[in-house]
Short mmCIF file of C-alpha atoms and ligand atoms in Angstrom, two decimals:
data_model
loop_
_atom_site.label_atom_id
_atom_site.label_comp_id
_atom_site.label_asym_id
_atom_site.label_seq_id
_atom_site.Cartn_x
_atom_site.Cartn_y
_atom_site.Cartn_z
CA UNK A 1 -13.36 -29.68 -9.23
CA UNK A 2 -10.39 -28.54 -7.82
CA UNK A 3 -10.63 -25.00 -9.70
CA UNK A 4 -14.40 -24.79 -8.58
CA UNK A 5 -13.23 -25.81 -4.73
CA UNK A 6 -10.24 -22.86 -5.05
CA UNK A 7 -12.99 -20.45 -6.33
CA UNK A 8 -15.65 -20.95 -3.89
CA UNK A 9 -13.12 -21.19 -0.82
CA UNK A 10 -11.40 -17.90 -2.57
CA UNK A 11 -15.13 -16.09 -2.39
CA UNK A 12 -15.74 -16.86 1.33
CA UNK A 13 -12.81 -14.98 2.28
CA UNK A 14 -13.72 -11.85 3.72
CA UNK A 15 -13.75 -8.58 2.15
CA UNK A 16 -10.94 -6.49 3.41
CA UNK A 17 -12.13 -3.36 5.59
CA UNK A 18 -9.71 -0.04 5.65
CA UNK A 19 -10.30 3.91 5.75
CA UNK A 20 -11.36 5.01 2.28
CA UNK A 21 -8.41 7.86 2.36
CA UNK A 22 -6.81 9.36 -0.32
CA UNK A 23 -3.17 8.62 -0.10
CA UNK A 24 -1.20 11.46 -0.23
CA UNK A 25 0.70 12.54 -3.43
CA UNK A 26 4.42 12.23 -1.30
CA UNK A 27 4.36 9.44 0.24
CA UNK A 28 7.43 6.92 0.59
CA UNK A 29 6.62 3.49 1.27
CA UNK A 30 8.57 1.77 4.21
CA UNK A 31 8.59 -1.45 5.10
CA UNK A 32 9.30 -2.84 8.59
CA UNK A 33 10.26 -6.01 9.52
CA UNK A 34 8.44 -7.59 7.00
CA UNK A 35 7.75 -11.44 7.00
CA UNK A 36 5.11 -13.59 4.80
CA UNK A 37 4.74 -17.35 4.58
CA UNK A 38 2.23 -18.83 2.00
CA UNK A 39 -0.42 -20.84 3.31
CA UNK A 40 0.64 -24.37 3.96
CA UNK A 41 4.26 -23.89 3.85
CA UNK A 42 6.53 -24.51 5.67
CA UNK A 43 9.06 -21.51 5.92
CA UNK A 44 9.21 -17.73 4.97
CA UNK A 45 8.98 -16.83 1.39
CA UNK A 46 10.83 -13.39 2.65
CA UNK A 47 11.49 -12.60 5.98
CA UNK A 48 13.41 -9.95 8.39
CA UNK A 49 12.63 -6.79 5.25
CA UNK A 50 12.67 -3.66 5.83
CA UNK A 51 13.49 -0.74 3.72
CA UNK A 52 12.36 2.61 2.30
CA UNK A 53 11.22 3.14 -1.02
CA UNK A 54 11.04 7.46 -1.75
CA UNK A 55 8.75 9.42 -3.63
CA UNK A 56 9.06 9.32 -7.53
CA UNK A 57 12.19 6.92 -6.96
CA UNK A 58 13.06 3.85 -9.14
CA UNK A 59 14.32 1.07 -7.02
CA UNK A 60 15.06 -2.62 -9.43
CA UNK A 61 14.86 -5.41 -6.70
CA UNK A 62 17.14 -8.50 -8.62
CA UNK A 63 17.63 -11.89 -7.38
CA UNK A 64 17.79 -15.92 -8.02
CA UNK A 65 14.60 -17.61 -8.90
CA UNK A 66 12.84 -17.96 -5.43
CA UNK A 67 14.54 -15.26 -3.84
CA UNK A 68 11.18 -13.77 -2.99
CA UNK A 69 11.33 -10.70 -5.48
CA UNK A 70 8.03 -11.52 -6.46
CA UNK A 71 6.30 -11.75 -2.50
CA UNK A 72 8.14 -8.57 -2.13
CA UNK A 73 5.97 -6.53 -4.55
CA UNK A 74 2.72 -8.27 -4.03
CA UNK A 75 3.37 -7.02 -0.17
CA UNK A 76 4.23 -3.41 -1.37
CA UNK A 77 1.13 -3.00 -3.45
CA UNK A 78 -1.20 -4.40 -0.88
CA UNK A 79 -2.39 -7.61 -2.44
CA UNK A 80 -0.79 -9.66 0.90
CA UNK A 81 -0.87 -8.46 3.56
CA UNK A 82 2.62 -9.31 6.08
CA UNK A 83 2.30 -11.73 8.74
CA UNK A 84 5.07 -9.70 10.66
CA UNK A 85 6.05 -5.96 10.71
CA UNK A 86 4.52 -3.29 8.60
CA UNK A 87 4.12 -1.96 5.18
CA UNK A 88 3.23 1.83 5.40
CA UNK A 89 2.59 4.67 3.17
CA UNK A 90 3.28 7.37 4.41
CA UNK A 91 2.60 6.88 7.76
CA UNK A 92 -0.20 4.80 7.48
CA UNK A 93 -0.36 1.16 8.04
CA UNK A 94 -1.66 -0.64 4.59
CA UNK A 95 -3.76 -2.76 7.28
CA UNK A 96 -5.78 0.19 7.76
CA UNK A 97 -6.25 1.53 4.19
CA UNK A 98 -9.45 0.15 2.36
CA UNK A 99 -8.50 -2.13 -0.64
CA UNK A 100 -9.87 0.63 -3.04
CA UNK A 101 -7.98 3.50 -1.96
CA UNK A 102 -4.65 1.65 -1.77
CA UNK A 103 -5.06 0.12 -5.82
CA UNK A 104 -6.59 3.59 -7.27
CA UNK A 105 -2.94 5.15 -7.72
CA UNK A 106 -1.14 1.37 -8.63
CA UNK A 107 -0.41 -0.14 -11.41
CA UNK A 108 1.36 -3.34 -12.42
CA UNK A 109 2.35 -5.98 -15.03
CA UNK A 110 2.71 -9.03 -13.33
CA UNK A 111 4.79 -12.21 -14.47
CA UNK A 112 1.40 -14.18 -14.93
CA UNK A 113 -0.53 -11.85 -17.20
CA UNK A 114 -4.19 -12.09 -19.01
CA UNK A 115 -4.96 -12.64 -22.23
CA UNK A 116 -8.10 -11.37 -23.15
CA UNK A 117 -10.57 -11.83 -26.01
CA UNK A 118 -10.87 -9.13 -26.90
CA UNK A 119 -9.45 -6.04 -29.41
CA UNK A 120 -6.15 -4.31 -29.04
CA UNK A 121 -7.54 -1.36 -27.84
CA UNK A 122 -9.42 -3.01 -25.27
CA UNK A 123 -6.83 -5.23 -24.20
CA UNK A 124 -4.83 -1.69 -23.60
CA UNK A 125 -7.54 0.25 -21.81
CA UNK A 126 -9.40 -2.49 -19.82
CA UNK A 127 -6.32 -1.43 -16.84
CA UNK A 128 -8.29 2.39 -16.94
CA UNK A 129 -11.78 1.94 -18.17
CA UNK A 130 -12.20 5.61 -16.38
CA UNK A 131 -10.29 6.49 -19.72
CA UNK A 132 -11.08 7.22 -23.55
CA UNK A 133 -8.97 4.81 -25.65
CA UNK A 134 -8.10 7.33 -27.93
CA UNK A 135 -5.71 6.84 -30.74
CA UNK A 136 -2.67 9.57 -29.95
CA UNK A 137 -2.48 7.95 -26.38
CA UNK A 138 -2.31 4.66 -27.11
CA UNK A 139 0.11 5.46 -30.03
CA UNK A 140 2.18 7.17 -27.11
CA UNK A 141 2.08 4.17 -24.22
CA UNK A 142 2.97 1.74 -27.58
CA UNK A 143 5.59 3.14 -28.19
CA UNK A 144 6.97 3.19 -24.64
CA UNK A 145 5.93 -0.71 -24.73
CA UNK A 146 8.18 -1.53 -28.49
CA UNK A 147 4.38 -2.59 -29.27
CA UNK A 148 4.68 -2.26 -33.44
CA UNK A 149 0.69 -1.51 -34.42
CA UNK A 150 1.46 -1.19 -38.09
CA UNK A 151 2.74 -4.61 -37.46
CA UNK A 152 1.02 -6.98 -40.14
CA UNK A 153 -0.26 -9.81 -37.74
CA UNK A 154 -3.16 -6.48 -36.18
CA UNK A 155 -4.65 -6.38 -39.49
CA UNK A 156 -7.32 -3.30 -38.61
CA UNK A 157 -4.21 -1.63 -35.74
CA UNK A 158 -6.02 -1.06 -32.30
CA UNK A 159 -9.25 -2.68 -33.89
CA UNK A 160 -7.79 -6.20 -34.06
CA UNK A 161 -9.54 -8.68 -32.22
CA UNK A 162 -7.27 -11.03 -30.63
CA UNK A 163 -8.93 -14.27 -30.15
CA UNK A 164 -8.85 -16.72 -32.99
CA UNK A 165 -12.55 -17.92 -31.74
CA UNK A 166 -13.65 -14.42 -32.65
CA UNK A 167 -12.71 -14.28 -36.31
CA UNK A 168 -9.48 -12.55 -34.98
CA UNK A 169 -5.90 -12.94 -34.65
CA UNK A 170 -3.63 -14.47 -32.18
CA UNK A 171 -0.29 -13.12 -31.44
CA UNK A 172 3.51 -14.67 -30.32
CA UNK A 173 4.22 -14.99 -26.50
CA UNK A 174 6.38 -11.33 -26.68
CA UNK A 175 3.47 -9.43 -28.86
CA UNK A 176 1.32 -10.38 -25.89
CA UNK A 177 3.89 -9.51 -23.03
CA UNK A 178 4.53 -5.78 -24.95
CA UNK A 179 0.82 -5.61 -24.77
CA UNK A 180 0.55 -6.59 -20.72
CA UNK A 181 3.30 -3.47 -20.46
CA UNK A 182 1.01 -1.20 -22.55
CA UNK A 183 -1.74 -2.00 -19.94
CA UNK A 184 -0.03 -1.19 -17.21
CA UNK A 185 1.51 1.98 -18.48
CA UNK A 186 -1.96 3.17 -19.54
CA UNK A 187 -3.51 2.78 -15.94
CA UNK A 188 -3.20 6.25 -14.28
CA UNK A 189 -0.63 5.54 -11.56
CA UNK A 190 1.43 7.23 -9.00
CA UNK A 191 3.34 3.78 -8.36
CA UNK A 192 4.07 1.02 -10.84
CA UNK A 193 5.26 -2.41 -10.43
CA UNK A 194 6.86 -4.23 -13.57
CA UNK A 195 7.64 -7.75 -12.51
CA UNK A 196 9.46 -9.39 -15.09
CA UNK A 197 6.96 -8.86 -17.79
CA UNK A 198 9.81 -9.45 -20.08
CA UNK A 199 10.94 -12.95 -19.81
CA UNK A 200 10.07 -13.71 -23.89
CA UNK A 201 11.35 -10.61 -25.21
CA UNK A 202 15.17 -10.42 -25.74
CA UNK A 203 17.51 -9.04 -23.51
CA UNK A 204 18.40 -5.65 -25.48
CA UNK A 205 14.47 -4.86 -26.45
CA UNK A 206 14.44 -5.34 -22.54
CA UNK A 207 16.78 -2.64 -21.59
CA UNK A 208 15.11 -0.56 -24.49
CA UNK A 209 12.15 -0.54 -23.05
CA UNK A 210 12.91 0.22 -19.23
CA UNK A 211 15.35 3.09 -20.71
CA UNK A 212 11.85 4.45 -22.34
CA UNK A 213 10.02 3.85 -19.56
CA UNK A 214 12.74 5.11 -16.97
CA UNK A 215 12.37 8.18 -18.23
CA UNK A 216 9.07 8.69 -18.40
CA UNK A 217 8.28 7.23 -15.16
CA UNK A 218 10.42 10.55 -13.47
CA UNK A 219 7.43 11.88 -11.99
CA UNK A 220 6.18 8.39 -10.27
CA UNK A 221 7.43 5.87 -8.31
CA UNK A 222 8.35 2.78 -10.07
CA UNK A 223 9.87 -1.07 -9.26
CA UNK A 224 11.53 -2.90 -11.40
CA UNK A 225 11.89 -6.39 -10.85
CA UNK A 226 14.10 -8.40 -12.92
CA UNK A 227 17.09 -11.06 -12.83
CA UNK A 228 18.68 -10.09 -15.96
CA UNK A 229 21.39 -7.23 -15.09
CA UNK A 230 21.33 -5.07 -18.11
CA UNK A 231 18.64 -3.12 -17.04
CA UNK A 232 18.90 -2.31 -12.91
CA UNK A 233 21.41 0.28 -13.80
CA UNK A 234 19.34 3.24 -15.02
CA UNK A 235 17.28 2.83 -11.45
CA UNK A 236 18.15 4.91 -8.61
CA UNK A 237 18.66 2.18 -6.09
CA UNK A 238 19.19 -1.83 -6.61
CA UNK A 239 17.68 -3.98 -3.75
CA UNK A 240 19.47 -7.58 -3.69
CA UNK A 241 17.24 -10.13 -2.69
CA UNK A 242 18.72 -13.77 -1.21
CA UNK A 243 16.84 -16.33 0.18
CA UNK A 244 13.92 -14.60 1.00
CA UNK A 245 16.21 -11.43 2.93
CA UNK A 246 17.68 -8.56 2.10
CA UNK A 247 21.18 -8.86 1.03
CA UNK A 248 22.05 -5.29 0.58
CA UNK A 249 20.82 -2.00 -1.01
CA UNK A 250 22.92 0.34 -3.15
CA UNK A 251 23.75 1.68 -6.80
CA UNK A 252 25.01 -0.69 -9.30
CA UNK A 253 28.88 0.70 -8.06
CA UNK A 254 28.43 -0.28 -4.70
CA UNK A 255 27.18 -3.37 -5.23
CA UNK A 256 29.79 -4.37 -7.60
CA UNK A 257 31.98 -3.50 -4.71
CA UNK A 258 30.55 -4.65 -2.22
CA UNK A 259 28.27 -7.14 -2.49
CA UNK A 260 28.99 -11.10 -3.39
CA UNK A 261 25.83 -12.04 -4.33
CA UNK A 262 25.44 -9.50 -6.70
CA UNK A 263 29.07 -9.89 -8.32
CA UNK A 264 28.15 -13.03 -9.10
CA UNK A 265 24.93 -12.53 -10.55
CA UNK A 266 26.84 -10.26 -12.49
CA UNK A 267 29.33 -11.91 -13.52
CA UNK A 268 27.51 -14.74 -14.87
CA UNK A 269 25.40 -12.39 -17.04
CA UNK A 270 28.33 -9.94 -17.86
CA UNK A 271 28.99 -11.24 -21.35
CA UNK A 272 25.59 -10.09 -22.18
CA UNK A 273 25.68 -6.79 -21.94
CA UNK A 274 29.43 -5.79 -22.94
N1 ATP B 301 1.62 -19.18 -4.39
C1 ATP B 301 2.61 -19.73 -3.68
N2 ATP B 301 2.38 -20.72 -2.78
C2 ATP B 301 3.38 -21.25 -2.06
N3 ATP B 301 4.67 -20.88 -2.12
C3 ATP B 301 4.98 -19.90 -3.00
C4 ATP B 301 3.97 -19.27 -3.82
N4 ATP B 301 4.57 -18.33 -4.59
C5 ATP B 301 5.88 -18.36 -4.24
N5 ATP B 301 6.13 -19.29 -3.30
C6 ATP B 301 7.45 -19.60 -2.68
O1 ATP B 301 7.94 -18.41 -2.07
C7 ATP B 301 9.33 -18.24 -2.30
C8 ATP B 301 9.59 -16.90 -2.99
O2 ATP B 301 8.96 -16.92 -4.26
P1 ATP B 301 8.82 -15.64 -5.21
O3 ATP B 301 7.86 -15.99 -6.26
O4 ATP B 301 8.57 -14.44 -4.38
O5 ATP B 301 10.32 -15.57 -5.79
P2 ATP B 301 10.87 -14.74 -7.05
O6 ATP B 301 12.16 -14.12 -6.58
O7 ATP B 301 9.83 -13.83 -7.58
O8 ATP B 301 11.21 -15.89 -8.10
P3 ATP B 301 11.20 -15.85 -9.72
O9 ATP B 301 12.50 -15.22 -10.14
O10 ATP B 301 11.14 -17.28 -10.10
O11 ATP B 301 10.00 -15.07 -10.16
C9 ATP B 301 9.78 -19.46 -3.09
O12 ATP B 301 10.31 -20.38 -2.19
C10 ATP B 301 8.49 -19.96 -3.72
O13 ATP B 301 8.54 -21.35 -3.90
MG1 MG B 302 8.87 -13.66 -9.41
#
């Protein structure tokens, strides 16, 4: 009942209206002053945020559980919209770009990801359906992904259904969560959003795959969002998040340096990664 309540009170919402522009190719995102509060509670999830986020940079945004990494990005790609200050591409105000324009050009793999019944290859190219699943591309984005299709759980590769109901297959937590990255990598994108879709796959196959995808991602502009360490290096900027603020902005060196909260995120994870 409850689900059924949510769902119905979810499709009364209105749809959101905006300009159906394209957004230009060179755009930086800035955000200004930013502040959201979830319904019904009681204090900001992130408040007082504002940065800049260039072109075809790669920014990782680390912090505690709760720190509001994940808010951040939801209010960067558009699916919330701030209750204070502005999000703006370019120099356009998200508020005033229509829903369809601002997601054509975004991707993202999300901490909460679907499973669906459906084959491998569909699973992949359901993010793009635009797109022909064809093999030499989906070998490619695998790859990126440390997705293994010659793996002997995907019996008939890209073919395999996954869905036990079906007469398929089903696969371990990180064989699902390498297959969440493949979708969002295959989804044409100018901007993509990886928010921790790595939490059951080990911490070095982690920093192998945002090294793969670091460098492939040159030509776009890319967030990483993560609280393990070993990986924020290779981006071009690290944003420390703190109780829902800011709590600075630099390279990996500066931090270190500078930066408390970071040191001691650091240092508590150190061991790791020596
Ligand atoms: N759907 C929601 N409804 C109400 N409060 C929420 C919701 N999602 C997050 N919050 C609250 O907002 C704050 C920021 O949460 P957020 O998910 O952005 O943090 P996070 O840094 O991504 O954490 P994690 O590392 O656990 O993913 C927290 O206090 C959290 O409890
Ligand atoms: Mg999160």
């Amino acid at each position: 009942m409850g689900t059924i309540k949510n769902y119905l009170s979810f499709m009364e919402i209105p749809e959101r209206k905006g300009e159906e522009t394209l957004i230009e190719s060179d755009w930086d995102i800035n955000l200004e002053g930013v502040a959201f509060s979830y319904p019904l509670s009681d204090h900001p999830a992130v408040k007082n945020v504002s940065f800049t986020i260039k072109n075809r940079e790669t920014v990782a945004i680390v912090g505690e559980n709760g720190s509001g990494k994940t808010t951040i990005v939801r209010l960067i790609t558009g699916l919330y919209l701030p209750d204070e200050g502005m999000v703006l591409y370019g120099d356009e105000d998200i508020r005033n770009i229509s829903v369809k324009s601002l997601f054509m050009k975004t991707s993202g793999v999300f901490q909460k990801f679907q499973k669906y019944q459906l084959t491998l290859r569909e699973n992949i190219a359901i993010s793009d359906v635009d797109k022909e699943p064809v093999n030499d591309e989906l070998d490619r984005i695998s790859a990126m992904s440390g997705l293994d299709v010659s793996d002997s759980s995907l019996e008939r590769g890209y073919d395999t259904m996954l869905s036990r109901e079906f007469d398929g297959v089903d696969l371990s937590g990180g064989q699902w969560q390498r297959i969440a990255i493949a979708r969002g990598f295959y989804r044409s994108h100018d901007l993509i959003v990886l928010d921790e879709p790595t939490a059951s796959i080990d911490p070095l196959e982690e920093t192998k795959i945002y090294k793969r995808f670091a460098e492939i991602s040159k030509d776009k502009t890319a967030i990483i969002v993560t609280h393990r360490l070993g990986s924020v290096k290779l981006a071009d900027r690290i944003i420390v998040m703190d109780k829902g603020e800011v709590a600075d902005i630099g390279s990996h060196t500066e931090l270190i340096s500078r930066c408390d909260k970071y040191r001691e995120m650091w240092d508590a994870q150190a061991q790791y990664y020596v």
